[in-house]
Amino acid sequence: MKNKIHAGESTKTNWLPIVVFSLIYILLYSQLITNFFINVDDDVYFTNNPFIKSLAPDNIIHLFSSFYGGNYHPITSLFENIQYAFFGLNPAGYHFISFLFHFINCILVYKLVRSISDKIQLAYLTTFIFAFHPMHVETVAWITDQTDVFCATFSLLSLITYVAYIKNNSTKHLVLSILYFLLAVCSKPSAIAIPPTLFVIDYLLNKKLMEKWLIKIPYFLIAFLFAALTFLSLDAKQQITELLLPDYTAIQLFFVSNYALAYYLVNFFFPFDLCAMHLAPKELPTLYYVAPLFNLLIAYFIWKNFKKDNFIVGGFLFFLFSIALVLQILPSGYNIVAERYTYIPFIGLSLLIGSVLFNSENAILSVGLRKNLNTILIAFGVVFIGLNFSYGQDWKSLVSFNTNIAAHNSHSSYAQVSAGYFVFQDNKPQDALEYCNKAELLDANNPEVYFLKSKILYSIQEKEAALKNIQLAQKLKCNRKEMNDFLSIIYFENNQFDSAIVYFSKVIAKDSVITPANYRNRAVSYYSINKYQEAINDYNQILSVDSLSMMNIYGERGICYEIGRAHV
């Protein structure tokens, strides 16, 4: 029995759901308009991005002709530049744009569902899930993930205008749909899932699948082009991916992919214990090996209900086509799964569930459940809103964001060190030291562990232990920019003046201007090993740039003159 979900509905606007929806939306997502960038990718695409600061023609040409950060998404980059023109590096402005565009996308989801089904309950449910699903908090809260937000806007517009073309046979709508699709893939390459999704739309509208195959050729040509561009851009990400993604065998990747699919299916219904990063484990847990059985059960359910309602099969295929690219079938990053990947795919699962709930003729739900359906839906809605709000709390500070990642990635030295850094900045050195110790147990060859431990130990006046740890970090080739600065200070504080001079000299050599503190510390180091003339030279350098505010420098230089003469 195909698509019995269609039924005539009143066109009169009911303002109550709109008002309630808007109030809940503001309550939940206004808390995400914070005043900080996070330490995952925001530095690459915003704070340290040299190409974000200009709308000059040469820079715009560069956005469309170059890869950046291992990605090619020129439309998103252009939007970032426009935002920079208004907000500079004020994070709250970027968060507000994400807040605004997610709301726009909610409206577009509603319009898409209404265009393929007259059942208003289905449109309400799908829009609610899209708007408030706890797994979508990440997409709104993470500025870098504006790629998904903007991509979704154009993807939804492409699908909506495609439906208009199918219904009206209007060339204008077809051209618009292709144009929106082009803008979508220029926002994020994951939009290449749209061409196969068009066949799903045909199926949901009860059209013959191959009836309009010819007009889909432009979509597929664009998709193949951007798939190639994405492949070429991946080299820029290869180093960090190789660092954090284990070298899985083909068999292991099979179980990883199945786990990822099962994770998204389960968390659609039970989105508990969410996290911004799910770093790949070196050894696969038991759940990974059970996942294929779970997926087989889901496939059996879909097959069993194939003829009852095309929204069951169509919704699942919508989900599957949209999520397939990030299932690690081909390794595509160091996260096994990610909440942000569900942004568009969950529309498909919402259509499936809506069909089960609202199509009275498919007989999947018992009579008892149908009688209490409204109560059940309200209960689920309240739980989802509560989970959304709760997960939003983890995005309200860098400390909560990173400690949540550490808690969910107890196998990752990288996650523990990141949490330690921000806990240390929050003036909790002992707690930060505990994160370092966990990280060291997980990976004794991680130089970041010892660099951070050195800074923590130095802050609590354990200078000898700090020196030992910074030497370990150096031995393991820690590439922190401030490495030489900290080495110079640590050696100086431990009275190892020969080594301190070596590193003060390296720091001074890279300085573009004279920094009095570095010259003074090196001068004191020279003085301490009886190199008085070298100390005098450094004091002279200081006085050449500041002869008034540093009167004590004259006294120290005078001492060097006196003692130097006595040694002649």
Coordinates of C-alpha atoms in Angstrom, one line a residue:
M1 CA 0.0 0.0 0.0
K2 CA 2.0 3.0 -1.3
N3 CA 2.2 6.4 0.3
K4 CA -1.1 6.5 2.2
I5 CA 0.4 9.2 4.2
H6 CA -1.0 11.8 1.8
A7 CA -4.3 13.3 3.0
G8 CA -5.9 16.6 2.5
E9 CA -5.2 19.2 5.2
S10 CA -6.5 22.6 6.0
T11 CA -4.4 25.4 4.6
K12 CA -5.3 27.7 7.5
T13 CA -2.2 28.7 9.5
N14 CA -2.1 27.6 13.1
W15 CA 0.1 30.1 14.9
L16 CA 0.4 28.3 18.2
P17 CA 2.9 25.7 17.1
I18 CA 5.0 28.4 15.4
V19 CA 5.1 30.5 18.6
V20 CA 5.9 27.6 20.9
F21 CA 8.6 26.4 18.4
S22 CA 10.2 29.8 18.3
L23 CA 10.3 30.2 22.0
I24 CA 11.9 26.8 22.6
Y25 CA 14.4 27.5 19.8
I26 CA 15.5 30.8 21.4
L27 CA 15.7 29.2 24.9
L28 CA 17.9 26.4 23.7
Y29 CA 20.1 28.0 21.1
S30 CA 20.7 31.5 22.5
Q31 CA 22.9 29.8 25.1
L32 CA 25.3 28.8 22.3
I33 CA 26.0 32.4 21.3
T34 CA 29.3 32.5 23.3
N35 CA 32.3 34.7 23.1
F36 CA 35.0 32.2 22.3
F37 CA 36.3 30.1 19.4
I38 CA 37.0 26.4 20.3
N39 CA 40.4 24.8 19.9
V40 CA 39.4 22.3 17.2
D41 CA 39.6 23.7 13.7
D42 CA 38.3 27.2 14.7
D43 CA 42.0 28.3 14.8
V44 CA 42.6 27.0 11.3
Y45 CA 39.5 28.5 9.7
F46 CA 39.1 31.7 11.7
T47 CA 41.7 33.0 14.2
N48 CA 44.8 31.9 12.1
N49 CA 43.2 32.1 8.7
P50 CA 45.0 34.7 6.5
F51 CA 42.4 34.5 3.8
I52 CA 39.4 35.4 6.0
K53 CA 40.2 39.1 6.3
S54 CA 39.6 40.5 2.8
L55 CA 36.8 40.8 0.2
A56 CA 39.2 42.1 -2.4
P57 CA 38.8 40.5 -5.8
D58 CA 42.2 38.8 -5.6
N59 CA 41.4 37.1 -2.3
I60 CA 37.9 36.0 -3.6
I61 CA 39.6 34.4 -6.6
H62 CA 42.0 32.7 -4.3
L63 CA 39.0 31.2 -2.3
F64 CA 37.6 29.6 -5.5
S65 CA 41.0 28.5 -6.9
S66 CA 42.7 27.0 -3.9
F67 CA 42.4 24.4 -1.2
Y68 CA 42.6 25.5 2.5
G69 CA 42.9 23.3 5.6
G70 CA 42.5 20.2 3.5
N71 CA 39.1 21.3 2.2
Y72 CA 37.5 23.0 -0.8
H73 CA 34.4 24.9 0.2
P74 CA 34.7 28.4 -1.4
I75 CA 31.1 29.5 -0.7
T76 CA 31.5 28.8 3.0
S77 CA 34.8 30.6 2.9
L78 CA 33.2 33.6 1.1
F79 CA 30.5 33.7 3.8
E80 CA 33.2 33.6 6.5
N81 CA 34.9 36.6 4.8
I82 CA 31.6 38.5 4.8
Q83 CA 31.1 37.8 8.4
Y84 CA 34.6 38.9 9.2
A85 CA 33.8 42.2 7.5
F86 CA 31.0 42.7 10.1
F87 CA 32.3 41.0 13.2
G88 CA 36.1 40.8 12.9
L89 CA 37.2 38.1 15.3
N90 CA 34.2 38.5 17.7
P91 CA 33.0 34.9 18.0
A92 CA 29.5 35.9 19.1
G93 CA 28.8 37.3 15.7
Y94 CA 29.6 34.0 14.0
H95 CA 27.5 32.1 16.5
F96 CA 24.6 34.4 15.8
I97 CA 24.8 33.6 12.1
S98 CA 24.8 29.9 12.9
F99 CA 21.8 30.4 15.2
L100 CA 20.0 32.3 12.4
F101 CA 20.7 29.9 9.6
H102 CA 19.7 26.8 11.6
F103 CA 16.3 28.5 12.1
I104 CA 16.1 29.2 8.3
N105 CA 17.0 25.5 7.7
C106 CA 14.1 24.5 10.0
I107 CA 11.7 26.4 7.9
L108 CA 13.2 24.8 4.7
V109 CA 12.8 21.3 6.2
Y110 CA 9.2 22.1 6.9
K111 CA 8.6 23.3 3.4
L112 CA 10.4 20.2 1.9
V113 CA 8.2 17.8 3.9
R114 CA 5.1 19.6 3.0
S115 CA 6.0 19.5 -0.7
I116 CA 6.3 15.7 -0.6
S117 CA 3.5 14.9 1.8
D118 CA 0.2 16.6 2.8
K119 CA 0.4 15.1 6.3
I120 CA 1.1 18.1 8.5
Q121 CA 1.9 15.9 11.5
L122 CA 4.8 14.5 9.5
A123 CA 6.1 18.0 8.7
Y124 CA 5.8 19.1 12.4
L125 CA 7.6 16.0 13.6
T126 CA 10.4 16.2 11.0
T127 CA 11.0 19.9 11.7
F128 CA 11.0 19.4 15.5
I129 CA 13.5 16.6 15.2
F130 CA 15.7 18.6 12.8
A131 CA 15.5 21.7 15.0
F132 CA 16.0 20.2 18.5
H133 CA 17.7 16.8 18.1
P134 CA 20.5 16.9 20.7
M135 CA 23.0 15.6 18.1
H136 CA 22.4 18.9 16.1
V137 CA 23.7 21.1 18.9
E138 CA 27.2 20.6 17.6
T139 CA 26.4 21.9 14.2
V140 CA 25.0 25.1 15.7
A141 CA 27.5 25.5 18.5
W142 CA 30.7 24.9 16.5
I143 CA 31.6 27.9 14.3
T144 CA 33.7 25.8 11.9
D145 CA 30.7 23.6 11.2
Q146 CA 29.0 26.5 9.4
T147 CA 30.0 24.4 6.4
D148 CA 27.1 22.0 7.3
V149 CA 24.7 24.8 8.1
F150 CA 25.3 26.6 4.8
C151 CA 25.5 23.4 2.8
A152 CA 22.1 22.3 4.3
T153 CA 20.5 25.6 3.3
F154 CA 21.4 25.2 -0.4
S155 CA 20.8 21.4 -0.3
L156 CA 17.3 21.9 1.0
L157 CA 16.6 24.6 -1.5
S158 CA 17.8 22.3 -4.3
L159 CA 15.5 19.5 -3.2
I160 CA 12.5 21.9 -2.7
T161 CA 12.9 23.3 -6.2
Y162 CA 13.4 19.8 -7.7
V163 CA 10.1 18.8 -6.2
A164 CA 8.5 21.9 -7.8
Y165 CA 10.0 20.9 -11.1
I166 CA 8.6 17.4 -10.8
K167 CA 5.2 18.7 -10.0
N168 CA 5.0 21.5 -12.5
N169 CA 7.5 20.3 -15.2
S170 CA 9.0 23.8 -14.9
T171 CA 12.4 24.3 -16.5
K172 CA 13.0 27.4 -14.3
H173 CA 12.7 25.2 -11.1
L174 CA 15.1 22.6 -12.6
V175 CA 17.7 25.3 -13.4
L176 CA 17.3 26.7 -9.9
S177 CA 17.6 23.3 -8.3
I178 CA 20.9 22.6 -10.2
L179 CA 22.2 26.1 -9.2
Y180 CA 21.4 25.5 -5.6
F181 CA 23.1 22.1 -5.8
L182 CA 26.2 23.8 -7.1
L183 CA 26.1 26.3 -4.2
A184 CA 25.6 23.4 -1.8
V185 CA 28.7 21.4 -3.0
C186 CA 30.7 24.7 -2.9
S187 CA 29.7 25.0 0.7
K188 CA 30.6 21.5 1.6
P189 CA 31.4 18.5 -0.7
S190 CA 29.2 16.2 1.3
A191 CA 26.3 17.6 -0.8
I192 CA 27.4 15.2 -3.5
A193 CA 24.8 12.9 -1.9
I194 CA 22.0 14.9 -3.5
P195 CA 21.9 13.2 -7.0
P196 CA 21.0 9.8 -5.6
T197 CA 18.6 11.4 -3.2
L198 CA 16.7 12.8 -6.1
F199 CA 15.7 9.2 -7.0
V200 CA 14.4 8.9 -3.4
I201 CA 12.3 12.1 -4.0
D202 CA 10.9 10.5 -7.2
Y203 CA 10.0 7.4 -5.2
L204 CA 8.3 9.3 -2.4
L205 CA 6.3 11.2 -5.0
N206 CA 5.2 7.9 -6.7
K207 CA 7.1 8.6 -9.9
K208 CA 8.8 6.0 -12.0
L209 CA 12.5 6.0 -10.9
M210 CA 13.9 6.2 -14.4
E211 CA 11.3 8.5 -15.8
K212 CA 13.4 11.6 -15.3
W213 CA 16.9 10.1 -15.4
L214 CA 18.2 12.4 -18.1
I215 CA 17.7 15.6 -16.2
K216 CA 19.8 14.2 -13.3
I217 CA 23.0 14.0 -15.5
P218 CA 24.1 17.6 -14.6
Y219 CA 23.8 16.8 -10.9
F220 CA 26.0 13.7 -11.3
L221 CA 28.5 15.5 -13.4
I222 CA 28.9 18.2 -10.7
A223 CA 29.0 15.6 -8.0
F224 CA 31.9 13.7 -9.8
L225 CA 33.8 16.9 -10.3
F226 CA 33.6 17.8 -6.6
A227 CA 34.4 14.3 -5.5
A228 CA 37.6 14.6 -7.5
L229 CA 38.4 18.0 -6.0
T230 CA 37.7 16.6 -2.5
F231 CA 40.1 13.7 -3.2
L232 CA 42.8 16.2 -4.3
S233 CA 42.3 18.3 -1.2
L234 CA 42.7 15.5 1.3
D235 CA 46.5 15.6 1.2
A236 CA 46.5 18.6 3.4
K237 CA 44.7 16.7 6.2
Q238 CA 46.7 13.5 5.8
Q239 CA 49.3 14.2 8.6
I240 CA 46.8 14.7 11.4
T241 CA 44.6 11.8 10.2
E242 CA 47.6 9.4 10.2
L243 CA 48.5 10.7 13.6
L244 CA 45.1 10.0 15.2
L245 CA 43.5 7.2 13.0
P246 CA 44.9 3.7 13.5
D247 CA 46.0 1.8 10.5
Y248 CA 42.9 -0.5 10.3
T249 CA 42.8 -3.5 8.1
A250 CA 40.0 -3.9 5.5
I251 CA 38.2 -6.3 7.8
Q252 CA 38.4 -3.9 10.7
L253 CA 37.1 -1.1 8.5
F254 CA 34.1 -3.3 7.7
F255 CA 33.3 -3.4 11.4
V256 CA 34.1 0.3 11.9
S257 CA 31.6 1.2 9.1
N258 CA 28.9 -1.0 10.6
Y259 CA 29.5 0.5 14.0
A260 CA 29.2 4.0 12.6
L261 CA 25.9 3.2 10.9
A262 CA 24.5 1.5 14.0
Y263 CA 25.7 4.4 16.2
Y264 CA 23.7 6.9 14.1
L265 CA 20.6 4.7 14.1
V266 CA 20.6 4.1 17.8
N267 CA 21.4 7.7 18.7
F268 CA 18.6 9.0 16.6
F269 CA 16.3 7.6 19.3
F270 CA 18.6 7.6 22.3
P271 CA 21.0 10.6 22.0
F272 CA 22.6 10.2 25.4
D273 CA 26.2 10.9 26.4
L274 CA 27.1 13.0 23.4
C275 CA 30.5 14.4 22.6
A276 CA 32.2 16.7 20.0
M277 CA 34.9 14.1 19.2
H278 CA 34.9 10.3 19.0
L279 CA 38.5 9.5 18.4
A280 CA 39.3 6.1 16.8
P281 CA 40.3 3.3 19.3
K282 CA 43.5 1.3 18.6
E283 CA 41.7 -1.9 19.5
L284 CA 38.0 -2.3 18.4
P285 CA 35.6 -2.9 21.4
T286 CA 33.1 -5.7 21.3
L287 CA 30.3 -3.4 20.2
Y288 CA 32.0 -3.0 16.8
Y289 CA 31.7 -6.7 16.1
V290 CA 28.0 -6.8 17.2
A291 CA 27.1 -3.9 15.0
P292 CA 26.6 -5.8 11.7
L293 CA 23.9 -8.0 13.4
F294 CA 22.0 -4.9 14.5
N295 CA 22.2 -3.4 11.0
L296 CA 20.9 -6.7 9.6
L297 CA 17.8 -6.4 11.9
I298 CA 17.2 -2.9 10.7
A299 CA 17.5 -4.1 7.0
Y300 CA 15.0 -6.9 7.8
F301 CA 12.5 -4.3 9.2
I302 CA 12.8 -2.2 6.1
W303 CA 12.4 -5.2 3.8
K304 CA 9.5 -6.5 5.8
N305 CA 7.6 -3.2 5.5
F306 CA 8.7 -2.5 1.9
K307 CA 5.2 -2.6 0.5
K308 CA 3.3 -1.0 3.4
D309 CA 4.5 2.6 2.9
N310 CA 7.1 4.1 0.5
F311 CA 8.0 6.6 3.2
I312 CA 9.5 3.8 5.2
V313 CA 11.9 2.7 2.5
G314 CA 12.3 6.2 1.1
G315 CA 13.1 7.7 4.4
F316 CA 15.7 5.1 5.1
L317 CA 17.3 5.5 1.7
F318 CA 17.4 9.3 2.2
F319 CA 19.2 8.7 5.4
L320 CA 21.6 6.1 4.0
F321 CA 22.6 8.1 0.9
S322 CA 23.3 11.2 3.1
I323 CA 25.3 9.3 5.7
A324 CA 27.2 6.9 3.5
L325 CA 30.1 9.2 2.8
V326 CA 31.1 9.5 6.5
L327 CA 30.8 5.8 7.5
Q328 CA 34.6 5.3 7.2
I329 CA 34.1 2.9 4.3
L330 CA 37.1 4.8 3.0
P331 CA 38.9 6.5 6.0
S332 CA 37.8 10.1 5.9
G333 CA 39.0 11.6 9.2
Y334 CA 40.2 10.7 12.7
N335 CA 36.6 10.7 14.2
I336 CA 34.9 7.3 14.0
V337 CA 31.5 9.1 14.2
A338 CA 30.5 12.7 14.7
E339 CA 27.2 14.3 15.7
R340 CA 27.4 16.9 13.0
Y341 CA 27.2 14.3 10.3
T342 CA 23.6 13.7 11.1
Y343 CA 22.4 17.2 10.3
I344 CA 20.7 16.3 6.9
P345 CA 20.6 12.5 7.2
F346 CA 18.2 12.6 10.2
I347 CA 15.6 14.1 7.9
G348 CA 15.3 10.7 6.3
L349 CA 14.9 8.8 9.6
S350 CA 12.3 11.4 10.7
L351 CA 10.3 10.6 7.5
L352 CA 10.5 6.9 8.3
I353 CA 9.4 7.3 11.9
G354 CA 6.7 9.7 10.9
S355 CA 5.3 7.2 8.5
V356 CA 5.2 4.5 11.2
L357 CA 3.5 6.8 13.6
F358 CA 1.0 8.7 11.4
N359 CA 0.0 6.3 8.7
S360 CA -2.9 4.4 10.2
E361 CA -3.0 1.9 7.4
N362 CA 0.4 0.4 7.8
A363 CA -0.6 -1.4 11.0
I364 CA 2.9 -1.4 12.5
L365 CA 1.8 0.2 15.7
S366 CA -0.6 -1.5 18.1
V367 CA -4.0 0.1 18.8
G368 CA -2.9 0.8 22.4
L369 CA 0.2 2.7 21.3
R370 CA -1.9 4.7 18.7
K371 CA -4.3 5.8 21.5
N372 CA -1.5 7.1 23.6
L373 CA 0.6 8.5 20.7
N374 CA 0.3 12.1 21.6
T375 CA 1.4 11.5 25.1
I376 CA 4.4 9.4 23.9
L377 CA 5.4 12.1 21.5
I378 CA 5.2 14.9 24.0
A379 CA 7.3 12.8 26.5
F380 CA 9.9 12.2 23.8
G381 CA 9.8 15.9 22.9
V382 CA 10.4 17.0 26.5
V383 CA 13.3 14.5 26.8
F384 CA 14.9 15.8 23.6
I385 CA 14.6 19.4 24.7
G386 CA 16.2 18.6 28.0
L387 CA 19.0 16.6 26.4
N388 CA 19.6 19.5 23.9
F389 CA 19.8 22.0 26.7
S390 CA 22.1 19.7 28.8
Y391 CA 24.5 19.1 25.9
G392 CA 24.5 22.8 25.1
Q393 CA 26.1 23.3 28.5
D394 CA 29.2 21.4 27.4
W395 CA 29.7 24.1 24.7
K396 CA 29.5 27.1 27.0
S397 CA 33.2 27.1 28.0
L398 CA 36.5 25.7 26.7
V399 CA 37.0 23.8 30.0
S400 CA 33.6 22.0 29.8
F401 CA 34.1 21.4 26.1
N402 CA 37.5 19.7 26.5
T403 CA 36.8 17.8 29.7
N404 CA 33.8 16.3 28.0
I405 CA 35.9 15.1 25.1
A406 CA 38.5 13.7 27.6
A407 CA 35.8 11.8 29.5
H408 CA 34.4 10.2 26.3
N409 CA 37.8 9.4 24.9
S410 CA 39.5 7.8 27.8
H411 CA 41.7 5.8 25.4
S412 CA 43.2 9.0 23.8
S413 CA 46.3 10.7 25.1
Y414 CA 45.5 13.6 22.8
A415 CA 42.1 14.2 24.5
Q416 CA 43.6 14.1 28.0
V417 CA 46.3 16.6 27.2
S418 CA 43.8 19.0 25.6
A419 CA 41.6 18.9 28.7
G420 CA 44.7 19.4 30.8
Y421 CA 45.7 22.6 29.0
F422 CA 42.3 24.3 29.6
V423 CA 42.0 23.0 33.1
F424 CA 45.4 24.5 33.8
Q425 CA 44.4 27.8 32.2
D426 CA 41.4 27.7 34.6
N427 CA 43.9 27.8 37.5
K428 CA 43.5 24.2 38.5
P429 CA 47.1 22.9 38.2
Q430 CA 46.6 19.7 40.3
D431 CA 43.6 18.7 38.2
A432 CA 45.6 19.5 35.0
L433 CA 48.4 17.3 36.3
E434 CA 46.0 14.4 36.7
Y435 CA 45.0 14.7 33.0
C436 CA 48.7 14.7 32.1
N437 CA 49.4 11.6 34.1
K438 CA 46.5 9.8 32.4
A439 CA 47.8 11.0 29.0
E440 CA 51.3 9.7 29.8
L441 CA 50.0 6.3 30.8
L442 CA 48.2 6.1 27.4
D443 CA 51.2 7.3 25.3
A444 CA 54.6 7.8 26.9
N445 CA 55.9 9.2 23.6
N446 CA 53.5 12.1 23.3
P447 CA 55.7 15.2 23.6
E448 CA 52.7 17.4 24.4
V449 CA 52.3 15.5 27.7
Y450 CA 55.7 16.5 29.0
F451 CA 55.5 20.1 27.7
L452 CA 52.3 20.7 29.6
K453 CA 53.6 18.9 32.7
S454 CA 56.6 21.1 32.6
K455 CA 54.5 24.3 32.6
I456 CA 52.3 23.0 35.4
L457 CA 55.2 21.9 37.6
Y458 CA 56.9 25.3 37.0
S459 CA 53.7 27.1 38.0
I460 CA 53.7 25.3 41.4
Q461 CA 57.5 25.9 41.9
E462 CA 58.7 22.4 41.2
K463 CA 61.4 23.7 38.9
E464 CA 63.7 20.7 38.8
A465 CA 60.8 18.4 37.8
A466 CA 59.7 21.0 35.2
L467 CA 63.2 20.9 33.7
K468 CA 63.2 17.1 33.4
N469 CA 59.8 17.2 31.6
I470 CA 60.7 20.0 29.2
Q471 CA 63.9 18.0 28.3
L472 CA 61.7 15.0 27.6
A473 CA 59.4 17.1 25.4
Q474 CA 62.5 18.4 23.5
K475 CA 63.8 14.8 23.1
L476 CA 60.5 13.8 21.6
K477 CA 60.6 16.7 19.2
C478 CA 57.8 18.8 20.6
N479 CA 57.1 21.4 17.9
R480 CA 55.4 24.1 20.1
K481 CA 56.3 27.6 18.9
E482 CA 57.0 28.7 22.5
M483 CA 59.4 25.8 23.1
N484 CA 62.6 27.9 23.0
D485 CA 61.0 30.6 25.2
F486 CA 60.1 28.1 27.9
L487 CA 63.4 26.2 27.7
S488 CA 65.3 29.5 28.2
I489 CA 63.2 30.4 31.3
I490 CA 63.4 26.9 32.8
Y491 CA 67.2 26.6 32.4
F492 CA 67.5 30.1 33.8
E493 CA 65.4 29.3 36.9
N494 CA 67.4 26.2 37.5
N495 CA 70.7 28.1 37.3
Q496 CA 71.9 26.3 34.2
F497 CA 73.1 29.5 32.7
D498 CA 75.0 28.1 29.8
S499 CA 71.9 26.3 28.4
A500 CA 69.8 29.3 29.2
I501 CA 72.1 31.5 27.1
V502 CA 71.7 29.1 24.2
Y503 CA 67.9 29.4 24.2
F504 CA 67.7 33.1 25.0
S505 CA 69.9 33.6 22.0
K506 CA 67.5 31.6 19.8
V507 CA 64.5 33.5 21.1
I508 CA 66.3 36.9 20.6
A509 CA 67.4 35.9 17.1
K510 CA 63.7 35.3 16.0
D511 CA 62.4 38.5 17.6
S512 CA 61.7 41.3 15.1
V513 CA 62.1 43.9 17.8
I514 CA 64.3 44.1 20.9
T515 CA 62.5 42.6 23.9
P516 CA 64.2 44.0 27.1
A517 CA 63.2 41.0 29.3
N518 CA 65.0 38.5 27.1
Y519 CA 68.1 40.6 26.8
R520 CA 68.1 41.2 30.6
N521 CA 67.8 37.5 31.4
R522 CA 70.6 36.7 29.0
A523 CA 72.7 39.4 30.5
V524 CA 72.1 38.0 34.0
S525 CA 73.1 34.6 32.7
Y526 CA 76.3 35.9 31.2
Y527 CA 77.1 37.7 34.4
S528 CA 76.5 34.5 36.4
I529 CA 79.2 32.6 34.3
N530 CA 81.6 35.6 34.5
K531 CA 81.1 36.8 30.9
Y532 CA 80.9 40.4 31.9
Q533 CA 81.5 42.1 28.5
E534 CA 78.7 40.0 26.9
A535 CA 76.4 41.0 29.8
I536 CA 77.3 44.7 29.2
N537 CA 76.5 44.3 25.5
D538 CA 73.0 43.1 26.3
Y539 CA 72.5 45.9 28.8
N540 CA 73.5 48.3 26.2
Q541 CA 70.9 46.8 23.8
I542 CA 68.2 47.3 26.4
L543 CA 69.2 50.9 27.0
S544 CA 69.2 51.7 23.3
V545 CA 65.4 51.2 23.2
D546 CA 64.4 52.2 26.8
S547 CA 66.8 54.4 28.8
L548 CA 64.3 56.0 31.1
S549 CA 61.9 53.3 32.6
M550 CA 64.6 50.8 33.4
M551 CA 66.9 52.7 35.8
N552 CA 67.9 49.4 37.5
I553 CA 69.6 48.4 34.3
Y554 CA 72.2 51.1 34.8
G555 CA 73.0 49.7 38.2
E556 CA 73.3 46.1 36.9
R557 CA 75.5 47.2 34.0
G558 CA 77.7 49.2 36.5
I559 CA 78.3 46.1 38.6
C560 CA 79.4 44.3 35.5
Y561 CA 81.9 47.1 34.7
E562 CA 83.3 47.0 38.2
I563 CA 83.7 43.3 38.5
G564 CA 84.9 43.1 34.9
R565 CA 87.7 45.5 35.7
A566 CA 88.6 43.6 38.9
H567 CA 89.1 40.5 36.8
V568 CA 91.3 42.1 34.2

